[in-house]
mmCIF file of C-alpha atoms in Angstrom:
data_model
loop_
_atom_site.group_PDB
_atom_site.id
_atom_site.type_symbol
_atom_site.label_atom_id
_atom_site.label_comp_id
_atom_site.label_asym_id
_atom_site.label_seq_id
_atom_site.Cartn_x
_atom_site.Cartn_y
_atom_site.Cartn_z
ATOM 1 C CA MET N 929 59.999 12.437 -76.254
ATOM 2 C CA PRO N 930 63.316 12.254 -78.242
ATOM 3 C CA LYS N 931 63.278 10.141 -81.374
ATOM 4 C CA PRO N 932 64.913 6.749 -80.770
ATOM 5 C CA ASP N 933 68.484 6.719 -82.188
ATOM 6 C CA PRO N 934 70.235 3.357 -82.419
ATOM 7 C CA ASN N 935 73.693 5.224 -82.619
ATOM 8 C CA ASN N 936 72.988 7.327 -79.534
ATOM 9 C CA ALA N 937 71.268 4.736 -77.248
ATOM 10 C CA TRP N 938 72.132 5.004 -73.425
ATOM 11 C CA PHE N 939 70.968 2.245 -71.207
ATOM 12 C CA ASP N 940 72.093 -0.383 -68.678
ATOM 13 C CA ALA N 941 71.894 -4.110 -69.130
ATOM 14 C CA ARG N 942 73.028 -7.131 -67.091
ATOM 15 C CA LEU N 943 73.176 -10.826 -67.715
ATOM 16 C CA ILE N 944 71.922 -12.504 -64.623
ATOM 17 C CA SER N 945 72.044 -16.129 -65.856
ATOM 18 C CA LEU N 946 73.150 -17.679 -69.095
ATOM 19 C CA ASP N 947 71.537 -21.067 -68.659
ATOM 20 C CA PRO N 948 68.597 -20.363 -68.370
ATOM 21 C CA LEU N 949 68.901 -16.985 -69.948
ATOM 22 C CA VAL N 950 67.835 -14.171 -67.542
ATOM 23 C CA THR N 951 68.643 -10.632 -68.125
ATOM 24 C CA VAL N 952 67.664 -7.194 -66.726
ATOM 25 C CA SER N 953 67.879 -3.957 -68.743
ATOM 26 C CA SER N 954 66.487 -0.473 -68.977
ATOM 27 C CA ILE N 955 64.091 0.964 -71.500
ATOM 28 C CA GLU N 956 65.485 4.128 -73.145
ATOM 29 C CA ASN N 957 63.354 6.464 -75.298
ATOM 30 C CA GLY N 958 60.660 3.930 -75.599
ATOM 31 C CA MET N 959 62.930 1.105 -76.786
ATOM 32 C CA VAL N 960 64.265 -2.091 -75.418
ATOM 33 C CA TRP N 961 67.625 -1.669 -77.054
ATOM 34 C CA MET N 962 69.000 -4.921 -75.656
ATOM 35 C CA ALA N 963 66.399 -6.726 -77.811
ATOM 36 C CA GLU N 964 67.141 -4.585 -80.837
ATOM 37 C CA PHE N 965 70.831 -5.527 -80.690
ATOM 38 C CA ALA N 966 70.297 -9.171 -79.774
ATOM 39 C CA LYS N 967 71.081 -10.366 -83.264
ATOM 40 C CA GLU N 968 74.624 -8.975 -82.855
ATOM 41 C CA SER N 969 75.172 -11.241 -79.794
ATOM 42 C CA PRO N 970 74.030 -14.738 -80.828
ATOM 43 C CA GLU N 971 76.257 -16.306 -78.151
ATOM 44 C CA ILE N 972 73.776 -14.876 -75.575
ATOM 45 C CA PHE N 973 70.428 -14.543 -77.330
ATOM 46 C CA ASP N 974 70.346 -17.392 -79.893
ATOM 47 C CA ARG N 975 68.158 -19.510 -77.609
ATOM 48 C CA ARG N 976 64.615 -20.929 -77.862
ATOM 49 C CA SER N 977 63.583 -19.061 -74.711
ATOM 50 C CA GLY N 978 64.747 -16.440 -72.273
ATOM 51 C CA LEU N 979 63.413 -14.206 -69.521
ATOM 52 C CA HIS N 980 64.011 -10.509 -69.609
ATOM 53 C CA PHE N 981 63.187 -7.945 -66.833
ATOM 54 C CA LEU N 982 62.740 -4.364 -68.027
ATOM 55 C CA SER N 983 63.032 -1.177 -66.092
ATOM 56 C CA THR N 984 61.830 2.190 -67.223
ATOM 57 C CA THR N 985 63.920 5.277 -66.728
ATOM 58 C CA TRP N 986 60.772 7.459 -66.139
ATOM 59 C CA GLY N 987 57.692 6.468 -64.376
ATOM 60 C CA ILE N 988 54.168 6.352 -66.108
ATOM 61 C CA GLY N 989 53.011 9.955 -66.521
ATOM 62 C CA SER N 990 52.249 12.475 -69.239
ATOM 63 C CA ASP N 991 54.784 11.266 -71.727
ATOM 64 C CA ILE N 992 54.995 7.588 -70.912
ATOM 65 C CA THR N 993 51.716 5.638 -70.628
ATOM 66 C CA ALA N 994 50.882 2.004 -69.922
ATOM 67 C CA SER N 995 49.717 1.676 -73.484
ATOM 68 C CA SER N 996 52.980 3.003 -74.997
ATOM 69 C CA LEU N 997 54.940 0.604 -72.743
ATOM 70 C CA ALA N 998 52.805 -2.317 -73.947
ATOM 71 C CA HIS N 999 53.777 -1.472 -77.655
ATOM 72 C CA THR N 1000 57.440 -1.239 -76.439
ATOM 73 C CA VAL N 1001 57.242 -4.842 -75.050
ATOM 74 C CA GLU N 1002 55.467 -6.078 -78.058
ATOM 75 C CA ARG N 1003 58.328 -4.789 -80.264
ATOM 76 C CA ALA N 1004 60.876 -6.527 -78.133
ATOM 77 C CA CYS N 1005 58.963 -9.819 -78.337
ATOM 78 C CA ARG N 1006 59.095 -9.529 -82.137
ATOM 79 C CA CYS N 1007 62.884 -9.084 -81.888
ATOM 80 C CA LEU N 1008 63.193 -12.196 -79.733
ATOM 81 C CA PRO N 1009 60.406 -14.688 -80.531
ATOM 82 C CA GLY N 1010 59.861 -17.205 -77.808
ATOM 83 C CA HIS N 1011 61.345 -14.929 -75.143
ATOM 84 C CA HIS N 1012 59.349 -13.360 -72.342
ATOM 85 C CA PHE N 1013 59.613 -9.880 -71.038
ATOM 86 C CA ILE N 1014 58.422 -8.653 -67.619
ATOM 87 C CA LEU N 1015 58.208 -4.948 -66.856
ATOM 88 C CA PHE N 1016 59.105 -3.462 -63.431
ATOM 89 C CA ALA N 1017 56.361 -1.328 -61.928
ATOM 90 C CA SER N 1018 57.591 1.376 -59.494
ATOM 91 C CA ASP N 1019 54.571 0.854 -57.165
ATOM 92 C CA GLU N 1020 51.256 -0.844 -57.003
ATOM 93 C CA GLY N 1021 49.559 2.072 -58.862
ATOM 94 C CA GLU N 1022 51.836 1.472 -61.943
ATOM 95 C CA GLN N 1023 51.336 -2.290 -61.644
ATOM 96 C CA PHE N 1024 47.553 -1.679 -61.852
ATOM 97 C CA GLU N 1025 47.918 0.445 -64.984
ATOM 98 C CA LEU N 1026 50.360 -1.926 -66.667
ATOM 99 C CA SER N 1027 48.258 -5.002 -65.902
ATOM 100 C CA ASN N 1028 45.192 -3.317 -67.396
ATOM 101 C CA ALA N 1029 47.199 -2.641 -70.517
ATOM 102 C CA GLY N 1030 48.065 -6.373 -70.731
ATOM 103 C CA VAL N 1031 51.683 -5.967 -69.654
ATOM 104 C CA ASP N 1032 53.251 -8.689 -67.599
ATOM 105 C CA CYS N 1033 54.809 -6.829 -64.677
ATOM 106 C CA ILE N 1034 56.007 -7.039 -61.008
ATOM 107 C CA VAL N 1035 56.394 -4.331 -58.382
ATOM 108 C CA CYS N 1036 60.026 -3.370 -58.382
ATOM 109 C CA ASN N 1037 61.008 0.124 -57.535
ATOM 110 C CA SER N 1038 64.501 0.454 -59.041
ATOM 111 C CA SER N 1039 65.744 2.285 -55.855
ATOM 112 C CA ILE N 1040 66.276 -1.159 -54.517
ATOM 113 C CA PHE N 1041 69.271 -1.597 -56.828
ATOM 114 C CA VAL N 1042 71.135 1.257 -55.126
ATOM 115 C CA ASP N 1043 74.434 -0.060 -53.751
ATOM 116 C CA GLU N 1044 74.296 0.548 -50.007
ATOM 117 C CA ARG N 1045 77.970 -0.223 -49.678
ATOM 118 C CA ILE N 1046 78.706 3.124 -51.421
ATOM 119 C CA TRP N 1047 75.929 5.234 -49.968
ATOM 120 C CA ARG N 1048 76.645 5.478 -46.208
ATOM 121 C CA PRO N 1049 77.145 8.051 -43.533
ATOM 122 C CA GLY N 1050 80.672 9.475 -43.200
ATOM 123 C CA GLY N 1051 82.913 9.182 -46.199
ATOM 124 C CA SER N 1052 86.292 10.759 -46.951
ATOM 125 C CA GLN N 1053 87.285 14.127 -45.793
ATOM 126 C CA LEU N 1054 87.166 16.722 -48.599
ATOM 127 C CA ASN N 1055 89.219 19.893 -48.741
ATOM 128 C CA GLY N 1056 87.302 23.154 -49.189
ATOM 129 C CA PHE N 1057 83.931 21.786 -47.922
ATOM 130 C CA GLN N 1058 81.864 23.343 -45.080
ATOM 131 C CA THR N 1059 78.596 22.148 -43.677
ATOM 132 C CA PHE N 1060 75.519 22.967 -45.737
ATOM 133 C CA ASP N 1061 71.860 22.994 -44.633
ATOM 134 C CA ALA N 1062 70.731 21.200 -47.788
ATOM 135 C CA VAL N 1063 72.141 19.459 -50.939
ATOM 136 C CA TYR N 1064 70.474 18.949 -54.176
ATOM 137 C CA ASN N 1065 71.894 16.216 -56.366
ATOM 138 C CA ALA N 1066 70.163 16.807 -59.808
ATOM 139 C CA ARG N 1067 70.977 17.191 -63.394
ATOM 140 C CA LEU N 1068 70.807 20.774 -64.744
ATOM 141 C CA MET N 1069 67.502 20.489 -66.372
ATOM 142 C CA ALA N 1070 64.252 22.491 -66.028
ATOM 143 C CA TYR N 1071 62.221 19.551 -64.834
ATOM 144 C CA LYS N 1072 64.449 19.380 -61.721
ATOM 145 C CA ARG N 1073 63.033 22.789 -60.702
ATOM 146 C CA HIS N 1074 66.094 24.171 -59.022
ATOM 147 C CA GLU N 1075 64.146 27.380 -58.479
ATOM 148 C CA LEU N 1076 62.328 25.786 -55.587
ATOM 149 C CA ALA N 1077 65.602 25.779 -53.637
ATOM 150 C CA ALA N 1078 66.083 29.581 -53.979
ATOM 151 C CA GLY N 1079 64.929 30.278 -50.398
ATOM 152 C CA ILE N 1080 67.715 28.147 -48.829
ATOM 153 C CA PRO N 1081 70.725 30.300 -48.075
ATOM 154 C CA SER N 1082 73.088 27.408 -47.365
ATOM 155 C CA LEU N 1083 72.851 25.173 -50.395
ATOM 156 C CA LEU N 1084 75.243 22.643 -52.019
ATOM 157 C CA LEU N 1085 74.594 21.556 -55.606
ATOM 158 C CA VAL N 1086 75.797 18.304 -57.083
ATOM 159 C CA HIS N 1087 75.135 18.323 -60.874
ATOM 160 C CA ALA N 1088 75.705 17.034 -64.289
ATOM 161 C CA ALA N 1089 75.013 18.609 -67.722
ATOM 162 C CA PRO N 1090 71.504 18.579 -69.283
ATOM 163 C CA PHE N 1091 70.715 16.329 -72.176
ATOM 164 C CA GLY N 1092 70.518 17.897 -75.629
ATOM 165 C CA GLU N 1093 71.426 21.351 -76.866
ATOM 166 C CA GLY N 1094 71.870 24.532 -74.933
ATOM 167 C CA MET N 1095 73.773 22.874 -72.054
ATOM 168 C CA GLU N 1096 75.863 25.928 -71.071
ATOM 169 C CA ALA N 1097 72.792 28.144 -71.178
ATOM 170 C CA GLU N 1098 71.006 25.915 -68.735
ATOM 171 C CA TYR N 1099 74.073 25.887 -66.450
ATOM 172 C CA LEU N 1100 74.130 29.686 -66.418
ATOM 173 C CA ARG N 1101 70.380 29.820 -65.856
ATOM 174 C CA VAL N 1102 70.685 27.755 -62.626
ATOM 175 C CA LYS N 1103 73.791 29.630 -61.549
ATOM 176 C CA ASN N 1104 71.993 32.986 -61.844
ATOM 177 C CA MET N 1105 68.893 31.623 -60.245
ATOM 178 C CA LEU N 1106 70.817 30.356 -57.146
ATOM 179 C CA PRO N 1107 73.729 32.849 -56.822
ATOM 180 C CA ASN N 1108 74.468 31.769 -53.201
ATOM 181 C CA ALA N 1109 74.633 28.078 -53.965
ATOM 182 C CA VAL N 1110 77.943 26.270 -53.894
ATOM 183 C CA SER N 1111 78.927 23.684 -56.624
ATOM 184 C CA ALA N 1112 80.355 20.494 -55.329
ATOM 185 C CA ASN N 1113 81.673 19.845 -58.765
ATOM 186 C CA GLU N 1114 83.728 22.995 -58.708
ATOM 187 C CA LEU N 1115 84.972 22.344 -55.263
ATOM 188 C CA LEU N 1116 86.297 18.912 -56.287
ATOM 189 C CA GLY N 1117 87.680 20.275 -59.516
ATOM 190 C CA VAL N 1118 85.159 18.401 -61.734
ATOM 191 C CA GLU N 1119 83.885 20.249 -64.803
ATOM 192 C CA TRP N 1120 80.321 21.431 -64.455
ATOM 193 C CA PHE N 1121 79.181 19.215 -67.381
ATOM 194 C CA ASP N 1122 80.878 16.093 -66.052
ATOM 195 C CA GLN N 1123 79.071 13.627 -63.711
ATOM 196 C CA MET N 1124 80.822 12.758 -60.521
ATOM 197 C CA THR N 1125 81.424 9.171 -59.440
ATOM 198 C CA PRO N 1126 78.905 7.716 -57.013
ATOM 199 C CA GLU N 1127 81.778 7.494 -54.422
ATOM 200 C CA ASN N 1128 82.537 11.162 -54.750
ATOM 201 C CA VAL N 1129 78.847 12.167 -54.451
ATOM 202 C CA SER N 1130 78.536 10.087 -51.333
ATOM 203 C CA ASP N 1131 81.539 11.840 -49.800
ATOM 204 C CA THR N 1132 79.940 15.224 -50.512
ATOM 205 C CA LEU N 1133 76.683 14.230 -48.736
ATOM 206 C CA ALA N 1134 78.551 14.051 -45.473
ATOM 207 C CA TYR N 1135 78.716 17.837 -45.531
ATOM 208 C CA ALA N 1136 74.959 18.379 -45.873
ATOM 209 C CA ARG N 1137 72.190 18.067 -43.211
ATOM 210 C CA CYS N 1138 69.274 17.533 -45.609
ATOM 211 C CA GLY N 1139 68.581 16.250 -49.102
ATOM 212 C CA LEU N 1140 66.239 17.886 -51.670
ATOM 213 C CA ALA N 1141 63.983 16.191 -54.282
ATOM 214 C CA LEU N 1142 62.140 18.911 -56.238
ATOM 215 C CA SER N 1143 60.980 17.492 -59.518
ATOM 216 C CA ARG N 1144 57.266 16.919 -60.130
ATOM 217 C CA GLU N 1145 57.589 14.024 -62.563
ATOM 218 C CA GLU N 1146 60.391 11.661 -63.431
ATOM 219 C CA GLY N 1147 61.524 8.197 -62.487
ATOM 220 C CA VAL N 1148 62.166 7.041 -58.949
ATOM 221 C CA MET N 1149 64.979 9.625 -58.419
ATOM 222 C CA LYS N 1150 67.474 7.342 -56.751
ATOM 223 C CA ALA N 1151 69.074 10.416 -55.184
ATOM 224 C CA SER N 1152 66.268 10.314 -52.614
ATOM 225 C CA VAL N 1153 67.263 6.859 -51.311
ATOM 226 C CA GLU N 1154 70.971 7.735 -51.611
ATOM 227 C CA TYR N 1155 70.428 10.742 -49.362
ATOM 228 C CA MET N 1156 68.700 8.499 -46.705
ATOM 229 C CA LEU N 1157 71.244 5.715 -46.863
ATOM 230 C CA CYS N 1158 73.808 8.502 -46.081
ATOM 231 C CA GLY N 1159 71.636 9.505 -43.039
ATOM 232 C CA LEU N 1160 70.163 12.601 -44.472
ATOM 233 C CA PRO N 1161 66.397 13.588 -43.972
ATOM 234 C CA VAL N 1162 64.669 14.490 -47.264
ATOM 235 C CA VAL N 1163 62.475 17.371 -48.241
ATOM 236 C CA SER N 1164 60.480 16.674 -51.342
ATOM 237 C CA THR N 1165 57.680 18.198 -53.391
ATOM 238 C CA ARG N 1166 54.695 16.107 -54.387
ATOM 239 C CA SER N 1167 55.829 13.898 -57.245
ATOM 240 C CA MET N 1168 54.869 11.125 -59.761
ATOM 241 C CA GLY N 1169 57.305 8.270 -60.544
ATOM 242 C CA GLY N 1170 57.543 6.305 -57.311
ATOM 243 C CA ARG N 1171 60.300 8.046 -55.327
ATOM 244 C CA ASP N 1172 57.922 8.434 -52.318
ATOM 245 C CA ARG N 1173 57.673 4.755 -51.839
ATOM 246 C CA TYR N 1174 60.584 4.801 -49.420
ATOM 247 C CA TYR N 1175 59.733 8.120 -47.672
ATOM 248 C CA VAL N 1176 59.733 7.292 -44.019
ATOM 249 C CA PHE N 1177 58.060 9.456 -41.348
ATOM 250 C CA PRO N 1178 59.419 11.486 -39.603
ATOM 251 C CA PHE N 1179 62.613 11.574 -41.683
ATOM 252 C CA THR N 1180 60.993 12.890 -44.843
ATOM 253 C CA LYS N 1181 58.668 15.892 -45.478
ATOM 254 C CA VAL N 1182 56.605 16.501 -48.596
ATOM 255 C CA VAL N 1183 55.609 20.097 -49.303
ATOM 256 C CA ASP N 1184 53.868 22.252 -51.868
ATOM 257 C CA ASP N 1185 55.692 23.542 -54.992
ATOM 258 C CA ASP N 1186 56.770 26.793 -53.294
ATOM 259 C CA ARG N 1187 60.212 27.974 -52.479
ATOM 260 C CA ASP N 1188 59.180 29.306 -49.146
ATOM 261 C CA ALA N 1189 57.538 25.972 -48.235
ATOM 262 C CA VAL N 1190 60.736 24.147 -49.206
ATOM 263 C CA ALA N 1191 62.919 26.421 -47.108
ATOM 264 C CA ALA N 1192 60.579 26.192 -44.099
ATOM 265 C CA ALA N 1193 60.597 22.334 -44.369
ATOM 266 C CA VAL N 1194 64.353 22.265 -44.467
ATOM 267 C CA ARG N 1195 64.467 24.438 -41.348
ATOM 268 C CA GLU N 1196 61.978 22.210 -39.668
ATOM 269 C CA VAL N 1197 63.781 18.838 -40.340
ATOM 270 C CA LEU N 1198 67.137 20.397 -39.240
ATOM 271 C CA SER N 1199 65.609 21.435 -35.924
ATOM 272 C CA MET N 1200 64.745 17.756 -35.296
ATOM 273 C CA GLN N 1201 68.515 16.863 -35.346
ATOM 274 C CA PHE N 1202 67.941 13.345 -36.532
ATOM 275 C CA ASP N 1203 70.487 10.708 -35.947
ATOM 276 C CA ARG N 1204 72.064 9.698 -39.285
ATOM 277 C CA ALA N 1205 72.305 5.999 -38.276
ATOM 278 C CA ALA N 1206 68.694 5.926 -37.548
ATOM 279 C CA ILE N 1207 67.613 7.316 -40.898
ATOM 280 C CA ARG N 1208 69.904 4.683 -42.642
ATOM 281 C CA GLN N 1209 68.525 1.866 -40.578
ATOM 282 C CA ALA N 1210 64.906 2.866 -41.428
ATOM 283 C CA ILE N 1211 65.412 3.071 -45.196
ATOM 284 C CA ALA N 1212 67.640 -0.023 -45.263
ATOM 285 C CA GLY N 1213 64.807 -2.028 -43.627
ATOM 286 C CA LEU N 1214 62.260 -1.055 -46.272
ATOM 287 C CA ILE N 1215 64.808 -1.755 -49.101
ATOM 288 C CA ALA N 1216 65.597 -5.239 -47.684
ATOM 289 C CA PHE N 1217 61.869 -6.040 -47.451
ATOM 290 C CA ASP N 1218 61.265 -5.115 -51.084
ATOM 291 C CA ARG N 1219 64.419 -6.955 -52.243
ATOM 292 C CA HIS N 1220 63.175 -10.188 -50.544
ATOM 293 C CA ASN N 1221 59.831 -9.901 -52.325
ATOM 294 C CA PHE N 1222 61.560 -9.020 -55.613
ATOM 295 C CA LEU N 1223 63.730 -12.197 -55.502
ATOM 296 C CA LEU N 1224 60.609 -14.229 -54.709
ATOM 297 C CA ALA N 1225 58.875 -12.805 -57.777
ATOM 298 C CA VAL N 1226 61.996 -13.480 -59.956
ATOM 299 C CA ALA N 1227 62.039 -17.059 -58.808
ATOM 300 C CA ARG N 1228 58.368 -17.564 -59.672
ATOM 301 C CA ALA N 1229 58.882 -16.027 -63.028
ATOM 302 C CA ILE N 1230 61.806 -18.255 -63.831
ATOM 303 C CA ASP N 1231 59.849 -21.344 -62.865
ATOM 304 C CA LYS N 1232 56.777 -20.200 -64.797
ATOM 305 C CA HIS N 1233 58.332 -19.063 -68.082
ATOM 306 C CA LEU N 1234 61.521 -21.179 -68.313
ATOM 307 C CA GLY N 1235 60.399 -24.326 -66.481
ATOM 308 C CA SER N 1236 63.607 -24.375 -64.662
ATOM 309 C CA THR N 1237 64.683 -25.016 -61.174
ATOM 310 C CA ALA N 1238 67.587 -22.582 -61.516
ATOM 311 C CA ARG N 1239 67.983 -20.157 -58.664
ATOM 312 C CA ILE N 1240 69.522 -16.637 -58.623
ATOM 313 C CA ASP N 1241 72.340 -16.371 -56.095
ATOM 314 C CA GLY N 1242 70.797 -13.681 -53.808
ATOM 315 C CA PHE N 1243 70.504 -10.067 -54.689
ATOM 316 C CA GLY N 1244 74.220 -9.672 -55.653
ATOM 317 C CA PRO N 1245 73.724 -9.897 -59.429
ATOM 318 C CA PHE N 1246 71.225 -7.066 -59.321
ATOM 319 C CA ARG N 1247 73.017 -4.627 -56.941
ATOM 320 C CA GLY N 1248 74.174 -1.494 -58.590
ATOM 321 C CA PHE N 1249 72.029 -2.015 -61.727
ATOM 322 C CA LYS N 1250 71.364 1.448 -63.322
ATOM 323 C CA LYS N 1251 74.113 3.050 -61.322
ATOM 324 C CA ARG N 1252 75.299 4.458 -64.627
ATOM 325 C CA PHE N 1253 73.805 4.465 -68.169
ATOM 326 C CA HIS N 1254 76.137 3.300 -70.871
ATOM 327 C CA LYS N 1255 76.431 3.690 -74.552
ATOM 328 C CA SER N 1256 74.861 0.770 -76.476
ATOM 329 C CA ASP N 1257 78.163 -0.648 -77.751
ATOM 330 C CA THR N 1258 79.712 -0.566 -74.253
ATOM 331 C CA ALA N 1259 76.669 -2.188 -72.614
ATOM 332 C CA MET N 1260 76.529 -4.867 -75.209
ATOM 333 C CA SER N 1261 80.275 -5.582 -74.934
ATOM 334 C CA ALA N 1262 79.878 -5.923 -71.148
ATOM 335 C CA LEU N 1263 77.064 -8.489 -71.728
ATOM 336 C CA SER N 1264 79.274 -10.533 -74.045
ATOM 337 C CA GLU N 1265 82.131 -10.538 -71.603
ATOM 338 C CA ARG N 1266 79.802 -11.634 -68.800
ATOM 339 C CA ALA N 1267 78.464 -14.389 -71.066
ATOM 340 C CA ALA N 1268 82.003 -15.645 -71.635
ATOM 341 C CA GLU N 1269 82.615 -15.636 -67.936
ATOM 342 C CA LEU N 1270 79.387 -17.695 -67.096
ATOM 343 C CA ALA N 1271 80.073 -20.092 -69.999
ATOM 344 C CA GLY N 1272 83.554 -20.767 -68.571
ATOM 345 C CA GLU N 1273 82.049 -21.415 -65.059
ATOM 346 C CA THR N 1274 79.670 -24.110 -66.481
ATOM 347 C CA MET N 1275 82.310 -25.978 -68.433
ATOM 348 C CA PRO N 1276 83.370 -29.243 -67.041
#
């Protein structure tokens, strides 16, 4: 686990309501950076109480435990006395572990924040693209296990640079490992180490017939839901982190950690010739159900901890949360700008 660095903190944060104070933010490297920087934004946080929802970047696993997350929340409470923090659990299993560790939590898989207006079948026509059997949208890092896609002869890669040092070496490793794969970044003229916009990625998915999810352990891997919202079936390995919460039979297939098993599963789902609209409808229904329950949980938490009858205006304020992670100064500036907007709306 990288050592927390306040000058190199990447996270996302949103101001949902100013009065009462309600926020949602991500935990990065075991820190609630929004709470750490709260003293620099008294116009937002200088209040007797507030309710703050927290989302982990990775799920509970070998590096992140319920106990370590309990310490993370305790530190945030010390930064903002009188404020209350509620952690998102990706599924009921994580909820059980967090509750046993004394952490206040609700079930909220962060895949529900994916903006379905961006991720949809079709998209803009792109020059130089052909139809590929499978696409893998994954950062160029070892835990993404690109080697498991080596048995797929028609493969499209969407990628961004790995974190830390040795970025170019990792890029060359994947390129040599998958010599027949085509880089969507290169076709679009995007540098291999740059991250494409969600809109561009959505356009590229129209040229694939199946999406891949090959990591063993990470967070919810929003790419899985993005594939399905674009109408792609998904082939996944067994995983920890919560991405399988929205795997819908028969549009998804989970296989062993074996390149031949992955390739065979891709061939199998392609032979089914699924209708893209049907896949999107199935996943959209599951997301809508969880969004409804999420908003009910948020309303109960506001009533319990803030004693307020304030209501959140639907799911809109949460949509697109964690679409991108931002540097700490950028994220906090956006919070201040939003606070000014909300303060202006409430003035007589």
